[in-house]
Coordinates of C-alpha atoms and ligand atoms in Angstrom, one line a residue:
Chain A
X17 CA 111.0 137.4 91.4
X18 CA 110.2 135.2 94.3
X19 CA 107.7 137.6 95.6
X20 CA 105.9 137.7 92.2
X21 CA 106.0 134.0 92.0
X22 CA 104.4 133.7 95.4
X23 CA 101.8 136.2 94.5
X24 CA 100.7 134.1 91.5
X25 CA 100.3 131.1 93.8
X26 CA 96.9 132.5 94.8
X27 CA 95.5 132.6 91.3
X28 CA 96.8 131.2 88.1
X29 CA 98.8 128.3 89.3
X30 CA 97.0 127.1 92.4
X31 CA 96.0 123.5 92.8
X32 CA 92.7 124.8 94.0
X33 CA 91.9 126.3 90.6
X34 CA 93.0 123.1 88.8
X35 CA 90.8 121.0 91.1
X36 CA 88.0 123.5 90.5
X37 CA 88.5 123.3 86.7
X38 CA 88.3 119.5 86.9
X39 CA 85.2 119.6 89.0
X40 CA 83.6 122.1 86.6
X41 CA 84.6 119.9 83.6
X42 CA 83.2 116.7 85.1
X43 CA 80.0 118.5 86.2
X44 CA 79.6 120.1 82.8
X45 CA 80.2 116.8 80.9
X46 CA 77.7 114.9 83.0
X47 CA 75.1 117.7 82.6
X48 CA 75.7 117.7 78.8
X49 CA 75.2 114.0 78.8
X50 CA 72.0 114.3 80.7
X51 CA 70.7 117.0 78.4
X52 CA 71.6 115.0 75.3
X53 CA 69.7 112.0 76.7
X54 CA 66.7 114.2 77.5
X55 CA 66.6 115.7 74.1
X56 CA 67.0 112.3 72.3
X57 CA 64.3 110.8 74.4
X58 CA 61.6 113.6 73.9
X59 CA 62.0 115.7 70.8
X60 CA 64.2 113.1 69.0
X61 CA 61.7 110.4 69.7
X62 CA 58.8 112.4 68.3
X63 CA 60.8 113.2 65.2
X64 CA 61.8 109.6 64.7
X65 CA 58.1 108.5 65.0
X66 CA 56.9 111.0 62.4
X67 CA 59.6 110.1 60.0
X68 CA 59.0 106.4 60.3
X69 CA 55.2 106.9 59.8
X70 CA 55.9 108.9 56.6
X71 CA 58.2 106.2 55.4
X72 CA 55.6 103.5 56.0
X73 CA 53.0 105.6 54.3
X74 CA 55.3 106.1 51.3
X75 CA 55.9 102.4 51.0
X76 CA 52.2 101.5 51.1
X77 CA 51.4 104.2 48.5
X78 CA 54.1 102.9 46.2
X79 CA 52.7 99.4 46.5
X80 CA 49.2 100.8 45.5
X81 CA 50.7 102.5 42.5
X82 CA 52.3 99.2 41.5
X83 CA 49.1 97.3 42.0
X84 CA 46.5 99.6 40.5
X85 CA 48.4 102.3 38.6
X86 CA 47.7 106.0 38.9
X87 CA 43.9 105.8 39.4
X88 CA 44.3 103.6 42.5
X89 CA 47.0 105.9 43.9
X90 CA 44.9 109.0 43.4
X91 CA 41.9 107.3 45.0
X92 CA 44.0 106.2 48.0
X93 CA 45.4 109.6 48.5
X94 CA 42.1 111.3 48.3
X95 CA 40.7 108.9 50.8
X96 CA 43.5 109.4 53.2
X97 CA 43.1 113.2 53.0
X98 CA 39.3 112.8 53.4
X99 CA 39.8 110.7 56.5
X100 CA 42.6 112.7 58.0
X101 CA 40.7 113.8 61.1
X102 CA 43.5 115.6 62.8
X103 CA 44.2 117.6 59.6
X104 CA 47.9 117.1 59.6
X105 CA 48.6 115.1 56.4
X106 CA 50.1 116.5 53.3
X107 CA 50.2 114.6 50.0
X108 CA 51.2 115.5 46.5
X109 CA 51.7 113.4 43.4
X110 CA 53.2 115.1 40.3
X111 CA 53.8 113.7 36.8
X112 CA 57.2 113.8 35.1
X113 CA 56.6 117.5 34.2
X114 CA 55.8 118.4 37.8
X115 CA 52.0 118.9 37.0
X116 CA 50.0 118.0 40.2
X117 CA 48.0 114.8 39.7
X118 CA 46.6 114.3 43.2
X119 CA 47.0 115.7 46.8
X120 CA 46.4 118.8 48.8
X121 CA 49.2 121.0 47.6
X122 CA 49.0 123.4 44.6
X123 CA 52.4 122.4 43.3
X124 CA 55.7 120.8 44.1
X125 CA 57.4 123.1 46.7
X126 CA 60.6 124.6 45.4
X127 CA 62.4 124.0 48.7
X128 CA 62.0 120.3 48.3
X129 CA 64.8 120.2 45.7
X130 CA 66.0 116.6 46.3
X131 CA 64.2 113.3 46.8
X132 CA 64.9 111.2 49.9
X133 CA 65.8 114.2 52.1
X134 CA 63.8 115.5 55.0
X135 CA 62.6 119.1 54.8
X136 CA 60.9 121.3 57.3
X137 CA 58.6 123.7 55.5
X138 CA 56.0 126.2 56.8
X139 CA 52.5 125.5 55.4
X140 CA 49.3 127.5 55.6
X141 CA 45.9 126.0 56.4
X142 CA 43.0 128.4 56.5
X143 CA 45.3 131.3 57.3
X144 CA 47.1 129.4 60.0
X145 CA 50.8 128.9 59.4
X146 CA 52.4 125.8 60.9
X147 CA 55.5 123.7 60.3
X148 CA 55.5 120.5 58.4
X149 CA 58.1 117.8 57.9
X150 CA 58.1 116.4 54.4
X151 CA 60.1 114.2 52.0
X152 CA 59.9 113.4 48.3
X153 CA 59.9 109.9 46.9
X154 CA 60.4 108.7 43.3
X155 CA 57.6 106.6 41.9
X156 CA 57.7 104.5 38.7
X157 CA 57.2 106.1 35.3
X158 CA 58.7 109.4 36.4
X159 CA 56.0 110.2 38.9
X160 CA 56.9 111.8 42.2
X161 CA 55.3 111.6 45.6
X162 CA 55.6 114.1 48.4
X163 CA 54.4 113.1 51.9
X164 CA 54.4 115.5 54.8
X165 CA 53.0 115.8 58.3
X166 CA 52.4 118.8 60.5
X167 CA 54.9 118.9 63.3
X168 CA 53.8 122.2 64.8
X169 CA 53.1 120.5 68.1
X170 CA 56.6 118.9 68.0
X171 CA 58.2 122.2 67.1
X172 CA 56.5 123.8 70.1
X173 CA 57.6 120.9 72.4
X174 CA 61.1 121.3 71.0
X175 CA 61.2 125.0 71.7
X176 CA 59.9 124.2 75.2
X177 CA 62.5 121.5 75.9
X178 CA 65.3 123.6 74.3
X179 CA 64.3 126.6 76.5
X180 CA 64.2 124.4 79.5
X181 CA 67.6 122.9 78.8
X182 CA 69.1 126.2 78.1
X183 CA 68.0 127.4 81.5
X184 CA 69.2 124.2 83.0
X185 CA 72.6 124.6 81.3
X186 CA 72.8 128.2 82.6
X187 CA 72.0 127.1 86.1
X188 CA 74.6 124.3 85.7
X189 CA 77.2 126.8 84.6
X190 CA 76.5 128.9 87.6
X191 CA 76.5 125.9 89.9
X192 CA 79.6 124.6 88.3
X193 CA 81.4 127.9 88.8
X194 CA 80.1 128.3 92.3
X195 CA 81.2 124.7 93.2
X196 CA 84.5 125.2 91.6
X197 CA 85.1 128.4 93.6
X198 CA 84.0 126.6 96.8
X199 CA 86.5 123.8 96.2
X200 CA 89.2 126.3 95.4
X201 CA 88.5 128.2 98.5
X202 CA 88.5 125.1 100.6
X203 CA 91.8 124.0 99.3
X204 CA 93.3 127.4 99.5
X205 CA 92.3 127.8 103.1
X206 CA 93.8 124.5 104.0
X207 CA 97.0 125.1 102.1
X208 CA 97.3 128.7 103.2
X209 CA 97.7 127.3 106.7
X210 CA 100.7 125.2 105.7
X211 CA 102.1 127.9 103.5
X212 CA 101.9 130.4 106.4
X213 CA 104.0 128.1 108.5
X214 CA 106.4 127.4 105.7
X215 CA 106.8 131.2 105.2
X216 CA 107.4 131.8 108.9
X217 CA 110.0 129.1 109.0
X218 CA 111.6 130.4 105.8
X219 CA 111.7 133.8 107.5
X220 CA 113.6 132.3 110.5
X221 CA 110.8 131.6 113.0
X222 CA 111.5 127.9 113.6
X223 CA 109.0 127.7 116.4
X224 CA 106.0 128.2 114.1
X225 CA 103.7 125.2 113.6
X226 CA 100.8 124.3 111.3
X227 CA 97.5 124.9 113.1
X228 CA 95.2 121.9 113.3
X229 CA 91.5 122.3 112.4
X230 CA 90.6 119.6 114.9
X231 CA 88.5 117.8 112.4
X232 CA 91.0 115.0 112.1
X233 CA 90.7 115.0 108.3
X234 CA 93.4 114.5 105.7
X235 CA 94.6 118.1 106.1
X236 CA 95.0 117.6 109.8
X237 CA 97.0 114.4 109.1
X238 CA 99.2 116.4 106.7
X239 CA 99.6 119.2 109.3
X240 CA 100.6 116.7 112.0
X241 CA 103.1 115.0 109.7
X242 CA 104.6 118.4 108.8
X243 CA 104.7 119.4 112.5
X244 CA 106.4 116.1 113.4
X245 CA 108.9 116.8 110.6
X246 CA 109.5 120.3 111.9
X247 CA 110.0 119.0 115.5
X248 CA 112.5 116.5 114.3
X249 CA 114.3 119.1 112.2
X250 CA 114.6 121.5 115.1
X251 CA 115.9 118.7 117.3
X252 CA 118.5 117.9 114.7
X253 CA 119.4 121.5 114.4
X254 CA 119.8 121.8 118.1
X255 CA 122.1 118.8 118.0
X256 CA 124.1 120.3 115.3
X257 CA 124.3 123.6 117.2
X258 CA 125.3 121.8 120.3
X259 CA 128.0 119.8 118.6
X260 CA 129.5 122.8 116.8
X261 CA 129.5 124.7 120.1
X262 CA 131.2 121.8 121.8
X263 CA 133.8 121.5 119.0
X264 CA 134.6 125.2 119.1
X265 CA 134.8 125.1 122.9
X266 CA 136.8 121.9 123.3
X267 CA 139.3 122.5 120.6
X268 CA 140.1 126.0 121.8
X269 CA 141.7 124.6 124.9
X270 CA 144.4 122.4 123.2
X271 CA 144.9 125.0 120.5
X272 CA 145.4 127.8 123.0
X273 CA 147.7 125.5 125.0
X274 CA 149.8 124.7 121.9
X275 CA 150.0 128.4 121.1
X276 CA 151.0 129.3 124.6
X277 CA 153.8 126.8 124.6
X278 CA 155.1 128.0 121.3
X279 CA 155.0 131.6 122.4
X280 CA 156.6 130.8 125.7
X281 CA 159.4 128.9 123.9
X282 CA 159.8 131.8 121.5
X283 CA 160.4 134.3 124.3
X284 CA 162.0 132.2 127.1
X285 CA 163.6 129.1 125.5
X286 CA 167.3 129.0 126.0
X287 CA 169.1 127.0 123.5
X288 CA 168.1 124.7 120.7
X289 CA 167.2 121.8 122.9
X290 CA 164.5 123.7 124.8
X291 CA 163.1 125.1 121.6
X292 CA 163.0 121.7 120.1
X293 CA 161.3 120.2 123.1
X294 CA 158.7 122.9 123.0
X295 CA 158.0 122.3 119.3
X296 CA 157.7 118.6 119.9
X297 CA 155.1 119.2 122.7
X298 CA 153.2 121.6 120.5
X299 CA 153.2 119.0 117.7
X300 CA 151.8 116.4 120.1
X301 CA 149.1 118.8 121.1
X302 CA 148.2 119.3 117.4
X303 CA 148.3 115.6 116.8
X304 CA 145.7 115.3 119.7
X305 CA 143.6 117.9 118.0
X306 CA 143.9 116.0 114.7
X307 CA 142.9 112.8 116.5
X308 CA 139.8 114.5 117.8
X309 CA 138.8 115.6 114.4
X310 CA 139.3 112.1 113.1
X311 CA 137.1 110.7 115.8
X312 CA 134.4 113.2 115.1
X313 CA 134.5 112.5 111.4
X314 CA 134.4 108.8 112.1
X315 CA 131.3 109.2 114.3
X316 CA 129.6 111.2 111.6
X317 CA 130.5 108.6 109.0
X318 CA 129.0 105.9 111.2
X319 CA 125.9 107.9 111.8
X320 CA 125.5 108.4 108.1
X321 CA 125.0 104.6 107.8
X322 CA 127.2 104.2 104.7
X323 CA 129.1 101.3 106.3
X324 CA 125.9 99.2 106.6
X325 CA 126.6 98.1 103.0
X326 CA 129.7 96.2 104.2
X327 CA 128.0 94.2 106.9
X328 CA 129.0 90.6 107.3
X329 CA 128.5 87.8 109.8
X330 CA 130.6 88.4 112.9
X331 CA 131.4 85.6 115.3
X332 CA 131.3 87.1 118.8
X333 CA 133.3 84.5 120.6
X334 CA 136.7 85.1 118.9
X335 CA 136.1 88.8 119.0
X336 CA 135.5 88.9 122.7
X337 CA 138.4 86.5 123.3
X338 CA 140.7 88.8 121.3
X339 CA 139.6 91.8 123.3
X340 CA 140.0 90.0 126.6
X341 CA 143.5 89.0 125.7
X342 CA 144.3 92.5 124.5
X343 CA 143.1 94.3 127.6
X344 CA 144.2 91.8 130.2
X345 CA 147.8 93.0 130.2
X346 CA 146.8 96.7 130.6
X347 CA 144.4 95.7 133.4
X348 CA 147.0 93.8 135.3
X349 CA 149.4 96.7 134.9
X350 CA 146.9 98.9 136.8
X351 CA 146.2 96.2 139.4
X352 CA 142.8 95.3 137.9
X353 CA 141.2 91.9 137.1
X354 CA 139.5 91.4 133.8
X355 CA 137.1 88.5 133.5
X356 CA 135.4 87.2 130.4
X357 CA 132.0 85.5 131.1
X358 CA 130.1 83.7 128.4
X359 CA 126.8 82.2 129.3
X360 CA 127.1 79.2 127.0
X361 CA 130.5 79.2 125.3
X362 CA 129.3 76.4 123.0
X363 CA 126.6 78.5 121.4
X364 CA 128.6 81.5 120.2
X365 CA 126.2 84.2 119.1
X366 CA 126.7 85.6 115.6
X367 CA 125.8 89.1 114.5
X368 CA 125.4 90.8 111.2
X369 CA 127.7 93.8 111.3
X370 CA 131.0 95.5 110.9
X371 CA 133.6 93.6 112.9
X372 CA 136.1 96.5 113.1
X373 CA 133.5 98.9 114.4
X374 CA 132.2 96.5 117.0
X375 CA 135.7 95.9 118.2
X376 CA 136.4 99.6 118.5
X377 CA 133.1 100.2 120.4
X378 CA 133.9 97.4 122.9
X379 CA 137.5 98.6 123.2
X380 CA 136.1 102.1 124.1
X381 CA 134.0 100.6 126.9
X382 CA 136.9 98.5 128.2
X383 CA 139.1 101.6 128.0
X384 CA 136.7 103.6 130.1
X385 CA 136.4 100.8 132.6
X386 CA 140.1 100.5 133.0
X387 CA 140.6 104.3 133.1
X388 CA 138.0 105.0 135.8
X389 CA 138.4 102.0 138.0
X390 CA 140.4 102.3 141.2
X391 CA 143.2 99.8 141.7
X392 CA 142.2 96.4 142.9
X393 CA 138.8 96.5 141.1
X394 CA 137.3 93.8 139.0
X395 CA 136.1 94.3 135.5
X396 CA 133.8 91.8 133.8
X397 CA 133.2 91.4 130.1
X398 CA 130.1 89.2 129.6
X399 CA 127.7 88.2 126.8
X400 CA 124.3 86.6 126.8
X401 CA 121.2 86.1 124.7
X402 CA 118.2 88.2 125.5
X403 CA 115.4 87.2 123.2
X404 CA 116.4 88.3 119.7
X405 CA 119.2 90.5 121.1
X406 CA 122.7 89.7 122.1
X407 CA 123.9 91.8 125.1
X408 CA 127.5 92.5 125.7
X409 CA 128.2 94.1 129.1
X410 CA 131.3 95.8 130.4
X411 CA 131.0 96.2 134.2
X412 CA 133.4 97.9 136.5
X413 CA 133.6 98.9 140.2
X414 CA 134.7 102.5 139.7
X415 CA 132.8 105.7 140.5
X416 CA 130.2 105.2 137.8
X417 CA 128.1 108.0 136.3
X418 CA 125.4 109.7 138.4
X419 CA 122.0 108.8 137.0
X420 CA 121.2 112.4 136.2
X421 CA 124.3 112.6 133.9
X422 CA 123.9 109.3 132.2
X423 CA 121.7 110.5 129.3
X424 CA 124.3 113.1 128.5
X425 CA 127.2 110.8 128.7
X426 CA 126.8 109.8 125.0
X427 CA 126.9 113.4 123.8
X428 CA 129.9 114.4 122.0
X429 CA 132.6 115.9 124.3
X430 CA 130.8 115.0 127.5
X431 CA 133.2 114.4 130.3
X432 CA 132.2 114.2 134.0
X433 CA 133.7 116.8 136.3
X434 CA 135.6 114.0 138.0
X435 CA 137.2 112.9 134.7
X436 CA 139.1 116.1 134.4
X437 CA 142.4 114.5 135.2
X438 CA 142.1 111.4 133.1
X439 CA 143.1 111.6 129.5
X440 CA 140.4 111.6 126.9
X441 CA 138.2 113.9 124.8
X442 CA 134.7 112.7 125.6
X443 CA 134.0 111.1 122.2
X444 CA 134.3 107.4 123.2
X445 CA 130.8 106.8 124.3
X446 CA 129.5 108.8 121.3
X447 CA 131.1 106.4 119.0
X448 CA 129.8 103.4 120.9
X449 CA 126.3 104.8 120.7
X450 CA 126.7 105.5 116.9
X451 CA 127.9 101.9 116.4
X452 CA 125.0 100.5 118.4
X453 CA 122.5 102.5 116.3
X454 CA 124.2 101.6 113.1
X455 CA 123.6 97.9 114.0
X456 CA 120.0 98.5 115.0
X457 CA 120.8 98.2 118.7
X458 CA 121.3 100.5 121.7
X459 CA 123.8 101.4 124.4
X460 CA 122.5 101.2 128.0
X461 CA 124.4 102.7 130.9
X462 CA 123.4 101.3 134.3
X463 CA 124.5 101.2 137.9
X464 CA 126.8 98.3 138.8
X465 CA 126.6 99.1 142.5
X466 CA 129.3 100.2 142.7
X467 CA 130.5 101.2 139.2
X468 CA 129.1 101.4 135.8
X469 CA 127.6 98.6 133.7
X470 CA 127.7 99.6 130.0
X471 CA 125.6 97.2 127.9
X472 CA 125.7 97.0 124.1
X473 CA 122.4 95.4 123.0
X474 CA 122.6 94.2 119.3
X475 CA 120.2 92.2 117.3
X476 CA 121.4 88.6 116.9
X477 CA 121.6 86.9 113.6
X478 CA 119.2 84.0 113.9
X479 CA 121.3 81.0 114.9
X480 CA 121.4 78.5 112.1
X481 CA 120.2 75.0 113.0
X482 CA 123.7 73.9 113.8
X483 CA 124.5 70.9 111.7
X484 CA 126.6 68.2 113.3
X485 CA 129.9 69.4 111.9
X486 CA 131.5 66.4 110.2
X487 CA 135.2 66.2 110.8
X488 CA 137.2 66.8 107.6
X489 CA 138.8 63.5 106.7
X490 CA 142.1 65.1 105.9
X491 CA 142.6 66.4 109.4
X492 CA 143.7 64.3 112.3
X493 CA 140.9 63.9 114.9
X494 CA 143.0 65.7 117.5
X495 CA 143.0 68.9 115.5
X496 CA 139.2 69.4 115.9
Chain B
X18 CA 92.6 134.2 85.7
X19 CA 91.8 130.6 84.8
X20 CA 88.2 131.2 85.8
X21 CA 87.5 133.6 82.9
X22 CA 88.3 131.2 80.1
X23 CA 86.6 128.5 82.0
X24 CA 83.4 130.5 82.2
X25 CA 83.8 131.5 78.5
X26 CA 84.2 127.8 77.5
X27 CA 81.1 126.9 79.4
X28 CA 79.2 129.7 77.8
X29 CA 80.4 128.7 74.4
X30 CA 79.3 125.1 75.1
X31 CA 75.8 126.5 76.1
X32 CA 75.5 128.5 72.9
X33 CA 76.6 125.6 70.8
X34 CA 74.1 123.4 72.5
X35 CA 71.3 125.9 71.9
X36 CA 72.3 126.2 68.3
X37 CA 72.3 122.4 67.9
X38 CA 68.9 122.3 69.6
X39 CA 67.6 124.8 67.1
X40 CA 68.8 123.1 64.0
X41 CA 67.8 119.5 64.8
X42 CA 65.5 119.5 61.8
X43 CA 68.3 118.9 59.3
X44 CA 67.3 120.7 56.1
X45 CA 65.1 123.5 57.3
X46 CA 63.8 124.9 54.1
X47 CA 61.7 128.0 53.2
X48 CA 63.1 130.3 55.9
X49 CA 61.9 133.5 54.2
X50 CA 59.7 132.0 51.5
X51 CA 55.9 132.1 51.6
X52 CA 54.3 129.2 53.4
X53 CA 52.9 126.5 51.1
X54 CA 49.2 126.7 50.7
X55 CA 47.3 123.5 51.5
X56 CA 44.3 123.0 49.2
X57 CA 42.3 120.8 51.6
X58 CA 41.1 123.8 53.6
X59 CA 38.9 125.5 51.0
X60 CA 35.1 125.8 50.8
X61 CA 35.4 123.9 47.6
X62 CA 37.1 121.0 49.3
X63 CA 34.4 121.2 52.0
X64 CA 31.7 120.7 49.4
X65 CA 33.5 117.9 47.7
X66 CA 33.9 116.2 51.1
X67 CA 30.2 116.6 51.7
X68 CA 29.5 114.9 48.4
X69 CA 31.8 112.1 49.4
X70 CA 29.9 111.6 52.6
X71 CA 26.7 111.4 50.7
X72 CA 28.2 108.9 48.2
X73 CA 29.6 106.8 51.0
X74 CA 26.3 106.6 52.8
X75 CA 25.6 102.8 53.2
X76 CA 22.4 101.4 51.6
X77 CA 20.9 100.6 54.9
X78 CA 21.2 104.2 56.1
X79 CA 24.0 105.8 58.1
X80 CA 24.0 106.1 61.9
X81 CA 22.3 109.1 63.3
X82 CA 25.6 110.3 64.6
X83 CA 27.2 110.2 61.2
X84 CA 24.2 112.0 59.7
X85 CA 24.2 114.7 62.4
X86 CA 27.9 115.3 62.0
X87 CA 27.5 115.5 58.2
X88 CA 24.7 118.1 58.6
X89 CA 26.7 120.1 61.1
X90 CA 29.7 120.0 58.8
X91 CA 27.7 121.2 55.8
X92 CA 26.2 124.0 57.8
X93 CA 29.6 125.2 59.2
X94 CA 31.1 125.2 55.7
X95 CA 28.2 127.3 54.4
X96 CA 28.7 129.7 57.3
X97 CA 32.4 130.1 56.6
X98 CA 34.0 127.9 59.3
X99 CA 35.7 125.8 56.8
X100 CA 38.1 123.9 59.1
X101 CA 35.3 123.1 61.6
X102 CA 33.1 121.9 58.8
X103 CA 35.8 119.7 57.3
X104 CA 36.6 118.2 60.7
X105 CA 32.9 117.2 61.2
X106 CA 32.6 115.8 57.6
X107 CA 35.7 113.8 58.1
X108 CA 34.4 112.3 61.3
X109 CA 31.1 111.5 59.5
X110 CA 33.0 109.8 56.7
X111 CA 35.0 107.8 59.2
X112 CA 31.8 106.7 61.0
X113 CA 30.3 105.6 57.7
X114 CA 33.3 103.7 56.4
X115 CA 34.3 102.1 59.7
X116 CA 31.1 102.0 61.8
X117 CA 32.5 99.6 64.3
X118 CA 35.6 101.6 65.1
X119 CA 35.0 105.3 64.7
Ligands
ADP15 N1 133.3 103.2 133.3 C1 133.0 104.5 133.6 N2 133.1 104.9 134.9 C2 132.8 106.2 135.3 N3 132.6 107.2 134.4 C3 132.6 106.9 133.1 C4 132.8 105.5 132.7 N4 132.7 105.6 131.3 C5 132.5 106.8 131.0 N5 132.5 107.6 132.1 C6 132.2 109.1 132.0 O1 131.7 109.4 130.8 C7 132.5 110.4 130.2 C8 132.6 110.2 128.7 O2 133.3 109.0 128.4 P1 133.9 108.8 127.0 O3 132.9 109.3 126.0 O4 134.4 107.5 126.8 O5 135.0 109.9 127.0 P2 136.5 109.8 127.6 O6 136.7 108.4 127.8 O7 137.3 110.4 126.5 O8 136.4 110.6 128.8 C9 133.9 110.1 130.8 O9 134.6 111.3 130.8 C10 133.4 109.8 132.2 O10 133.2 111.0 133.0
MG16 MG1 136.5 106.9 126.7

């Protein structure tokens, strides 16, 4: 099925053929228009001239008949025939019983059955046959008048023009088909390139790219766009592969551990209490695995961007104060100092974002700082405006992350070798990064000499021109 | 596959065009019938035309050109070249009737 469908692409259903058909149609129509005009302007013009001359002649003869009766009409016609130097005129007047009265025809021609209609009739002069255009007119008293003109010259011209146009139309048909084929070929060549790549990729060769012609035309632009898309797709797929590898690898350890504990308890536990303790520990291990899954799902959810719909104005000052308060106790417990620095506490920056996510991201940074700092260290949480961005930095004096490792630190499950013995699963910085990107910002990891300075740069909500807040009348002044 | 009907359509258009070109004269009559005989090509007409030329001769005498044409016309008619004779006689008559503007 699919094969057959693909085969047909080349012929019946190709865009190239449709383009070609449109081209041929437009070409044919304009050619037909030109031919019509040519015809109208040559043969048609001559014919109109003859017909109007005959009509004028008929009117003047009718006027003669009115003025001088039959004798004057006959005299006029005889005179016209006598003076007809180019020998092209045909006149005939018949009485009500069709008996010829004047003119140069023997009798009323049978073919001229109706008056007021143009006829083309062959006539013979001195053995030479030619074509004449004629028309019958009604005269008073039942007389009838026939006037004609030789149009042999016109007939020859018409044959000539018709022949010429016929040839021209044939040539146009050929040119139209040739042009249509050329267009089709052009399009097909250009598209075959793309389709080859698509086929290769469909067949599993993800490294295939669309070849550029180097002309920089629209097809090259298309090819570049497709190649960019393919690059991005393969990067994303690498990412997915890496994450799933990491998940498989990192979850195996706790699962194996839980299993080993349960097995151990099964074979060695003595008494209910030991068994119960083993089961409890295994449950904790499984809870940890569950937590990892939840964290992964949460990061994916943030990366998907669905939460952007729920963005609201977030005041940073109370947020940071809360975090400071929350972590101060834990810091003191580990012999660390936690400082909150605000450049200008009066002008509290405001962001557009998700308060809960921002809080969690900063908590992750603070948690790392606490976790990796040696006792006696100092941790600072600071905020400042940098152009249109607000930068929140958590700086510690711990071991830091070596520069070569920093770009990997935000990958899922990354943990430095030295972090082996601290609790954690390597998802904290991934979440911070996802939150930063969700808000249109970024996470920077820098050297604090010594230690790590993790900076969350987020776009600030333009500060409103702060109105001089009037004190609510109901509140006592001291409450403000 | 699409090209065949396309070519056929263009061919049909060509033929239709040719047919239309051939039948522009609307009521073409007398396809097989004998051609109409014109009576102004006979020796008899030639002689009557010669008589007209004589009758139309102005009192002061015609131009020499008109006379010469008339004579040639009469001679041709006698010799059997009726169309040639009629042509010259008509010219002569024209010269006699409209001497200023032959
Ligand atoms: N403040 C820091 N000082 C030193 N190393 C850090 C710091 N923050 C993060 N790291 C390194 O980056 C790794 C990843 O951090 P994170 O994603 O938060 O995972 P976790 O905290 O679960 O280890 C840590 O394991 C550690 O090696
Ligand atoms: Mg962490």
